[in-house]
């Protein structure tokens, strides 16, 4: 039965022996009062509203977390914490019932009581969750005194909007061929002989900050601010500097200045009085804690919103935090998934104050809106590629971003709470793209170049495949000194075979959709993936030997004799899973390893798996069992920064963004560095075949400029 009419302002609900106070977000059994943190309050009220039926994990993920993927452990923890909160001497029994493989249901009886009938207990003991206390204190300076009738009207409007637009919009729907086309003309507004990076706009879009790295002094950067009205540039600071963000009014710029080139010792500064030759600079309080690093810092009124890494102990996983400068309280306001790099602040909106951020998951990016304390979280849009930058237009009351992959301006109306039709607007390849409006884009031209290096493990020499007109990636070193690689142009692939310093285009044999993801040790078999289909190909004529339908996104694969190990993202749960296939039969084994990220063959039957666990796992493909792989500290310390790995018959190779290590498989001791990337180069993938290691990487050191694109002649 529905209990939605209980959940109104000023009402109280009897949940078993507990009295739930909607206004205070607290429960009381007459002796003990407990204030629920926002997540537990939301979870409990959802169970109340859906009393009498079983609620699945997917439904909880969609409606409570409002995410396409939620780690099972996060749901388990939340249910466990809610059960603890609902347990007392007066209420000792079961509160939330588990239905095996189905979900959960509320096990306590419900009834409502009028507010005037409630007698507050005397000398009440309190048991307040610290995070709830932080959230309560953090939001105090944000509240304003409204008349009661205005509050009621606002609640009605918000409830109606949430009900009407509860389903998140998806940018994929913007791929319609009927999308408007906008002709934009580019004008260079800043060019120096160097690298433009870290472009940031304040919410009012009146200024632009960026770092400029001089071509001759690549370890030194200059921090500039440009007045976008007169396009005058002002030098803010020099050295090892990087911008962090803006104040909400655009009058103060926040940045790091570091004393060494590896950015291990940095101080946070703010600069004001920016449109003058007398810029004022002031040292600020640092928000780095226990080795974590703040990579974004913005202020909205008296609330600082910043991004910190090492969430849940994972180096590359970032969450957003809020700091109240008046109460000195800090609160984590986002809960990213472990299968991705986490949350990235995009912009803020005033009246009321809200933040817009991007959440990166495996296979997709999502745009969210939330209050400054993380409450009222709403997913606005999803995209198959990173967004990185978005702005708010007061004129159209909409959020605007640019999808560089399909060259379209996307927008979300905050008036109608709907995704608007995308506008096709081709521009130059870009590093950063900030929409100033739906007809104007500010960009820094692309400084990325994709390349491949082949490391000879016997001589430890590296040979690069760089060519002027290609962007090489996904390389595999084959036997007989041949190298396969692909290049991407938009959504289409081209395939190449390099031998004897000659390039042979083999796209006509493989097509523009297939992606070669692995090869066997003898280079006689290739593994390809496209359109949810996995295929074993003959390396001589590229004919199909065997194929499997994989209704999911394949992220990683490795071949060993007649076995194929695949990591894919489950389309339903959005969780990573490990699957074993056999090229000689139709056997298929799916492991229950939690969130596998990469893998490598340990021997003919066992795999080393890098999962979310603190230790590596060893997986037996014959018994479908796994256990922790004991490794020395110097290997364990590499794991949090690990992005991929590979192995041949004798050696395991571990790759971070900047370095490749090797470890002997028979000892699993003493990792040694075999290759380091140059500054501004970052590893994307590695593949090993016998004594050759192929390293695919991206270089971010090409000279670029800042351009302003504006409307020329629109066509509809």
mmCIF file of C-alpha atoms in Angstrom, residues 64-301:
data_model
loop_
_atom_site.group_PDB
_atom_site.id
_atom_site.type_symbol
_atom_site.label_atom_id
_atom_site.label_comp_id
_atom_site.label_asym_id
_atom_site.label_seq_id
_atom_site.Cartn_x
_atom_site.Cartn_y
_atom_site.Cartn_z
ATOM 1 C CA UNK A 64 17.961 6.522 -3.844
ATOM 2 C CA UNK A 65 21.426 6.970 -5.324
ATOM 3 C CA UNK A 66 20.041 8.011 -8.740
ATOM 4 C CA UNK A 67 22.969 6.341 -10.468
ATOM 5 C CA UNK A 68 23.194 3.804 -13.272
ATOM 6 C CA UNK A 69 25.684 1.809 -11.204
ATOM 7 C CA UNK A 70 26.006 1.508 -7.438
ATOM 8 C CA UNK A 71 28.538 -0.775 -5.802
ATOM 9 C CA UNK A 72 26.748 -3.651 -4.016
ATOM 10 C CA UNK A 73 28.839 -2.949 -0.932
ATOM 11 C CA UNK A 74 27.446 0.604 -0.792
ATOM 12 C CA UNK A 75 23.881 -0.747 -0.751
ATOM 13 C CA UNK A 76 24.833 -3.392 1.822
ATOM 14 C CA UNK A 77 26.379 -0.751 4.085
ATOM 15 C CA UNK A 78 23.372 1.556 3.800
ATOM 16 C CA UNK A 79 20.901 -1.233 4.633
ATOM 17 C CA UNK A 80 23.088 -2.339 7.537
ATOM 18 C CA UNK A 81 23.328 1.214 8.916
ATOM 19 C CA UNK A 82 19.561 1.673 8.605
ATOM 20 C CA UNK A 83 18.972 -1.571 10.485
ATOM 21 C CA UNK A 84 21.311 -0.394 13.257
ATOM 22 C CA UNK A 85 19.498 2.939 13.455
ATOM 23 C CA UNK A 86 16.124 1.138 13.768
ATOM 24 C CA UNK A 87 17.305 -1.188 16.544
ATOM 25 C CA UNK A 88 16.786 -0.377 20.242
ATOM 26 C CA UNK A 89 15.614 -1.976 23.482
ATOM 27 C CA UNK A 90 12.019 -1.199 22.554
ATOM 28 C CA UNK A 91 12.507 -2.280 18.921
ATOM 29 C CA UNK A 92 14.859 -5.288 19.037
ATOM 30 C CA UNK A 93 13.515 -7.307 16.109
ATOM 31 C CA UNK A 94 13.908 -7.278 12.353
ATOM 32 C CA UNK A 95 13.216 -3.962 10.620
ATOM 33 C CA UNK A 96 14.315 -4.434 6.998
ATOM 34 C CA UNK A 97 13.701 -7.900 5.572
ATOM 35 C CA UNK A 98 16.017 -9.431 2.955
ATOM 36 C CA UNK A 99 14.345 -11.430 0.174
ATOM 37 C CA UNK A 100 16.973 -13.721 -1.363
ATOM 38 C CA UNK A 101 17.908 -12.585 -4.882
ATOM 39 C CA UNK A 102 14.888 -10.276 -4.962
ATOM 40 C CA UNK A 103 15.575 -7.291 -2.726
ATOM 41 C CA UNK A 104 14.332 -5.784 0.527
ATOM 42 C CA UNK A 105 11.074 -4.773 2.184
ATOM 43 C CA UNK A 106 10.022 -2.863 5.293
ATOM 44 C CA UNK A 107 9.153 -5.298 8.111
ATOM 45 C CA UNK A 108 7.780 -2.789 10.640
ATOM 46 C CA UNK A 109 4.098 -1.770 10.872
ATOM 47 C CA UNK A 110 3.169 1.795 9.926
ATOM 48 C CA UNK A 111 0.663 4.318 11.226
ATOM 49 C CA UNK A 112 0.387 8.096 11.169
ATOM 50 C CA UNK A 113 -0.156 10.523 14.035
ATOM 51 C CA UNK A 114 -1.175 14.172 13.927
ATOM 52 C CA UNK A 115 1.619 16.494 14.978
ATOM 53 C CA UNK A 116 -0.315 17.976 17.921
ATOM 54 C CA UNK A 117 -0.729 14.545 19.552
ATOM 55 C CA UNK A 118 2.992 14.009 19.938
ATOM 56 C CA UNK A 119 4.460 14.585 23.409
ATOM 57 C CA UNK A 120 8.193 15.160 23.316
ATOM 58 C CA UNK A 121 10.033 12.923 25.811
ATOM 59 C CA UNK A 122 11.857 14.570 28.667
ATOM 60 C CA UNK A 123 15.628 14.298 29.167
ATOM 61 C CA UNK A 124 15.922 12.671 25.776
ATOM 62 C CA UNK A 125 19.211 10.926 25.009
ATOM 63 C CA UNK A 126 20.592 11.698 21.573
ATOM 64 C CA UNK A 127 22.653 9.622 19.218
ATOM 65 C CA UNK A 128 23.535 11.799 16.264
ATOM 66 C CA UNK A 129 25.522 10.525 13.283
ATOM 67 C CA UNK A 130 28.635 12.754 12.731
ATOM 68 C CA UNK A 131 27.955 13.095 8.999
ATOM 69 C CA UNK A 132 24.391 14.158 9.723
ATOM 70 C CA UNK A 133 25.703 16.741 12.203
ATOM 71 C CA UNK A 134 28.088 18.040 9.550
ATOM 72 C CA UNK A 135 25.304 18.236 6.987
ATOM 73 C CA UNK A 136 23.048 20.061 9.448
ATOM 74 C CA UNK A 137 25.696 22.610 10.403
ATOM 75 C CA UNK A 138 26.849 23.044 6.835
ATOM 76 C CA UNK A 139 23.427 23.997 5.580
ATOM 77 C CA UNK A 140 22.629 26.475 8.373
ATOM 78 C CA UNK A 141 24.301 29.482 6.739
ATOM 79 C CA UNK A 142 22.638 28.584 3.452
ATOM 80 C CA UNK A 143 19.054 28.812 4.817
ATOM 81 C CA UNK A 144 16.920 31.925 4.479
ATOM 82 C CA UNK A 145 13.834 33.007 6.364
ATOM 83 C CA UNK A 146 10.872 32.451 4.070
ATOM 84 C CA UNK A 147 7.251 32.845 5.025
ATOM 85 C CA UNK A 148 5.523 29.538 5.668
ATOM 86 C CA UNK A 149 3.235 29.820 2.645
ATOM 87 C CA UNK A 150 6.206 30.325 0.342
ATOM 88 C CA UNK A 151 7.810 27.167 1.726
ATOM 89 C CA UNK A 152 4.654 25.153 1.111
ATOM 90 C CA UNK A 153 4.370 26.436 -2.468
ATOM 91 C CA UNK A 154 8.041 25.660 -3.101
ATOM 92 C CA UNK A 155 7.619 22.131 -1.736
ATOM 93 C CA UNK A 156 4.634 21.530 -3.985
ATOM 94 C CA UNK A 157 6.521 22.783 -7.043
ATOM 95 C CA UNK A 158 9.619 20.722 -6.253
ATOM 96 C CA UNK A 159 7.582 17.572 -5.594
ATOM 97 C CA UNK A 160 5.692 18.043 -8.862
ATOM 98 C CA UNK A 161 8.913 18.597 -10.811
ATOM 99 C CA UNK A 162 10.570 15.513 -9.311
ATOM 100 C CA UNK A 163 7.522 13.385 -10.091
ATOM 101 C CA UNK A 164 7.234 14.592 -13.659
ATOM 102 C CA UNK A 165 10.921 14.332 -14.478
ATOM 103 C CA UNK A 166 12.158 11.496 -12.324
ATOM 104 C CA UNK A 167 13.679 9.619 -15.272
ATOM 105 C CA UNK A 168 17.148 10.944 -16.222
ATOM 106 C CA UNK A 169 17.565 12.294 -19.710
ATOM 107 C CA UNK A 170 20.184 10.819 -21.978
ATOM 108 C CA UNK A 171 22.303 12.646 -24.503
ATOM 109 C CA UNK A 172 22.112 9.646 -26.805
ATOM 110 C CA UNK A 173 18.647 10.776 -27.801
ATOM 111 C CA UNK A 174 20.297 13.838 -29.349
ATOM 112 C CA UNK A 175 21.773 11.817 -32.159
ATOM 113 C CA UNK A 176 18.760 12.460 -34.357
ATOM 114 C CA UNK A 177 19.613 13.406 -37.916
ATOM 115 C CA UNK A 178 17.144 16.296 -37.651
ATOM 116 C CA UNK A 179 19.342 18.169 -35.170
ATOM 117 C CA UNK A 180 19.895 21.837 -36.107
ATOM 118 C CA UNK A 181 23.231 22.685 -37.710
ATOM 119 C CA UNK A 182 25.184 25.766 -36.637
ATOM 120 C CA UNK A 183 27.960 27.312 -38.705
ATOM 121 C CA UNK A 184 30.642 28.656 -36.362
ATOM 122 C CA UNK A 185 33.576 30.818 -37.339
ATOM 123 C CA UNK A 186 36.775 30.573 -35.288
ATOM 124 C CA UNK A 187 38.955 33.503 -34.246
ATOM 125 C CA UNK A 188 42.285 33.104 -32.410
ATOM 126 C CA UNK A 189 42.232 35.332 -29.328
ATOM 127 C CA UNK A 190 45.479 34.148 -27.683
ATOM 128 C CA UNK A 191 48.575 32.496 -29.084
ATOM 129 C CA UNK A 192 51.976 32.141 -27.468
ATOM 130 C CA UNK A 193 54.734 29.691 -28.261
ATOM 131 C CA UNK A 194 53.692 27.165 -25.657
ATOM 132 C CA UNK A 195 51.033 24.837 -24.261
ATOM 133 C CA UNK A 196 47.667 26.161 -23.108
ATOM 134 C CA UNK A 197 46.073 23.978 -20.444
ATOM 135 C CA UNK A 198 43.717 23.988 -17.442
ATOM 136 C CA UNK A 199 41.218 26.475 -18.849
ATOM 137 C CA UNK A 200 38.657 27.568 -16.235
ATOM 138 C CA UNK A 201 35.748 30.009 -16.408
ATOM 139 C CA UNK A 202 34.001 31.561 -13.401
ATOM 140 C CA UNK A 203 30.204 31.142 -13.289
ATOM 141 C CA UNK A 204 29.615 34.621 -14.782
ATOM 142 C CA UNK A 205 31.937 33.810 -17.753
ATOM 143 C CA UNK A 206 33.524 37.275 -17.611
ATOM 144 C CA UNK A 207 37.110 36.027 -17.369
ATOM 145 C CA UNK A 208 39.223 33.061 -18.382
ATOM 146 C CA UNK A 209 42.205 31.606 -16.561
ATOM 147 C CA UNK A 210 44.735 29.193 -18.047
ATOM 148 C CA UNK A 211 48.257 27.959 -17.580
ATOM 149 C CA UNK A 212 50.793 28.505 -20.325
ATOM 150 C CA UNK A 213 53.877 26.309 -20.436
ATOM 151 C CA UNK A 214 56.755 27.827 -22.368
ATOM 152 C CA UNK A 215 58.153 25.588 -25.097
ATOM 153 C CA UNK A 216 61.757 26.124 -23.970
ATOM 154 C CA UNK A 217 61.006 25.804 -20.230
ATOM 155 C CA UNK A 218 58.562 22.922 -20.012
ATOM 156 C CA UNK A 219 58.888 22.527 -16.251
ATOM 157 C CA UNK A 220 57.764 26.127 -15.667
ATOM 158 C CA UNK A 221 54.245 27.476 -16.189
ATOM 159 C CA UNK A 222 52.720 30.930 -16.227
ATOM 160 C CA UNK A 223 49.232 31.508 -14.837
ATOM 161 C CA UNK A 224 47.184 34.045 -16.823
ATOM 162 C CA UNK A 225 43.763 35.650 -16.554
ATOM 163 C CA UNK A 226 42.078 37.096 -19.641
ATOM 164 C CA UNK A 227 39.322 39.712 -19.521
ATOM 165 C CA UNK A 228 36.935 38.311 -22.133
ATOM 166 C CA UNK A 229 35.432 41.753 -22.835
ATOM 167 C CA UNK A 230 38.631 43.444 -24.006
ATOM 168 C CA UNK A 231 40.710 40.214 -24.343
ATOM 169 C CA UNK A 232 43.538 41.684 -22.326
ATOM 170 C CA UNK A 233 45.774 39.130 -20.587
ATOM 171 C CA UNK A 234 47.154 39.550 -17.054
ATOM 172 C CA UNK A 235 50.014 37.480 -15.627
ATOM 173 C CA UNK A 236 49.022 36.204 -12.168
ATOM 174 C CA UNK A 237 51.995 34.050 -11.132
ATOM 175 C CA UNK A 238 54.848 31.934 -12.504
ATOM 176 C CA UNK A 239 56.666 28.751 -11.591
ATOM 177 C CA UNK A 240 55.134 25.343 -10.957
ATOM 178 C CA UNK A 241 51.572 26.672 -10.880
ATOM 179 C CA UNK A 242 48.194 25.180 -11.729
ATOM 180 C CA UNK A 243 44.726 26.701 -11.479
ATOM 181 C CA UNK A 244 42.135 25.179 -9.129
ATOM 182 C CA UNK A 245 38.956 27.240 -9.530
ATOM 183 C CA UNK A 246 37.055 30.459 -8.923
ATOM 184 C CA UNK A 247 34.901 32.175 -6.354
ATOM 185 C CA UNK A 248 31.220 32.314 -7.257
ATOM 186 C CA UNK A 249 31.391 36.027 -8.115
ATOM 187 C CA UNK A 250 34.484 35.578 -10.317
ATOM 188 C CA UNK A 251 36.485 38.082 -8.278
ATOM 189 C CA UNK A 252 39.005 35.596 -6.816
ATOM 190 C CA UNK A 253 41.098 32.923 -8.499
ATOM 191 C CA UNK A 254 42.439 29.911 -6.581
ATOM 192 C CA UNK A 255 45.602 28.069 -7.603
ATOM 193 C CA UNK A 256 48.489 25.885 -6.448
ATOM 194 C CA UNK A 257 52.106 26.970 -6.466
ATOM 195 C CA UNK A 258 54.636 24.209 -5.912
ATOM 196 C CA UNK A 259 58.267 24.341 -4.849
ATOM 197 C CA UNK A 260 59.359 21.402 -7.005
ATOM 198 C CA UNK A 261 58.588 19.949 -10.398
ATOM 199 C CA UNK A 262 56.841 16.775 -9.172
ATOM 200 C CA UNK A 263 54.104 18.769 -7.378
ATOM 201 C CA UNK A 264 54.707 16.909 -4.113
ATOM 202 C CA UNK A 265 55.003 20.136 -2.102
ATOM 203 C CA UNK A 266 52.338 22.690 -3.009
ATOM 204 C CA UNK A 267 50.730 25.684 -1.319
ATOM 205 C CA UNK A 268 47.271 27.007 -2.120
ATOM 206 C CA UNK A 269 46.919 30.685 -3.058
ATOM 207 C CA UNK A 270 44.148 33.060 -4.008
ATOM 208 C CA UNK A 271 44.499 36.056 -6.325
ATOM 209 C CA UNK A 272 42.153 39.044 -6.430
ATOM 210 C CA UNK A 273 42.011 42.491 -8.071
ATOM 211 C CA UNK A 274 42.657 40.600 -11.292
ATOM 212 C CA UNK A 275 41.984 43.292 -13.887
ATOM 213 C CA UNK A 276 44.933 45.416 -12.924
ATOM 214 C CA UNK A 277 48.662 45.526 -12.829
ATOM 215 C CA UNK A 278 48.554 45.167 -9.032
ATOM 216 C CA UNK A 279 47.075 41.728 -8.537
ATOM 217 C CA UNK A 280 46.772 40.847 -4.853
ATOM 218 C CA UNK A 281 47.893 37.329 -3.791
ATOM 219 C CA UNK A 282 47.258 35.621 -0.470
ATOM 220 C CA UNK A 283 48.308 32.240 0.945
ATOM 221 C CA UNK A 284 45.335 30.046 1.880
ATOM 222 C CA UNK A 285 44.586 27.093 4.134
ATOM 223 C CA UNK A 286 45.418 23.761 2.511
ATOM 224 C CA UNK A 287 42.750 21.065 2.222
ATOM 225 C CA UNK A 288 45.120 18.168 1.502
ATOM 226 C CA UNK A 289 44.700 15.452 4.112
ATOM 227 C CA UNK A 290 46.746 12.289 4.687
ATOM 228 C CA UNK A 291 48.424 12.285 1.296
ATOM 229 C CA UNK A 292 45.276 13.058 -0.682
ATOM 230 C CA UNK A 293 45.423 15.922 -3.107
ATOM 231 C CA UNK A 294 42.906 18.659 -3.851
ATOM 232 C CA UNK A 295 42.668 19.046 -7.635
ATOM 233 C CA UNK A 296 39.750 21.520 -7.764
ATOM 234 C CA UNK A 297 38.723 24.291 -5.370
ATOM 235 C CA UNK A 298 35.768 26.650 -5.863
ATOM 236 C CA UNK A 299 33.798 28.859 -3.495
ATOM 237 C CA UNK A 300 30.061 29.526 -3.506
ATOM 238 C CA UNK A 301 29.403 32.180 -0.870
#
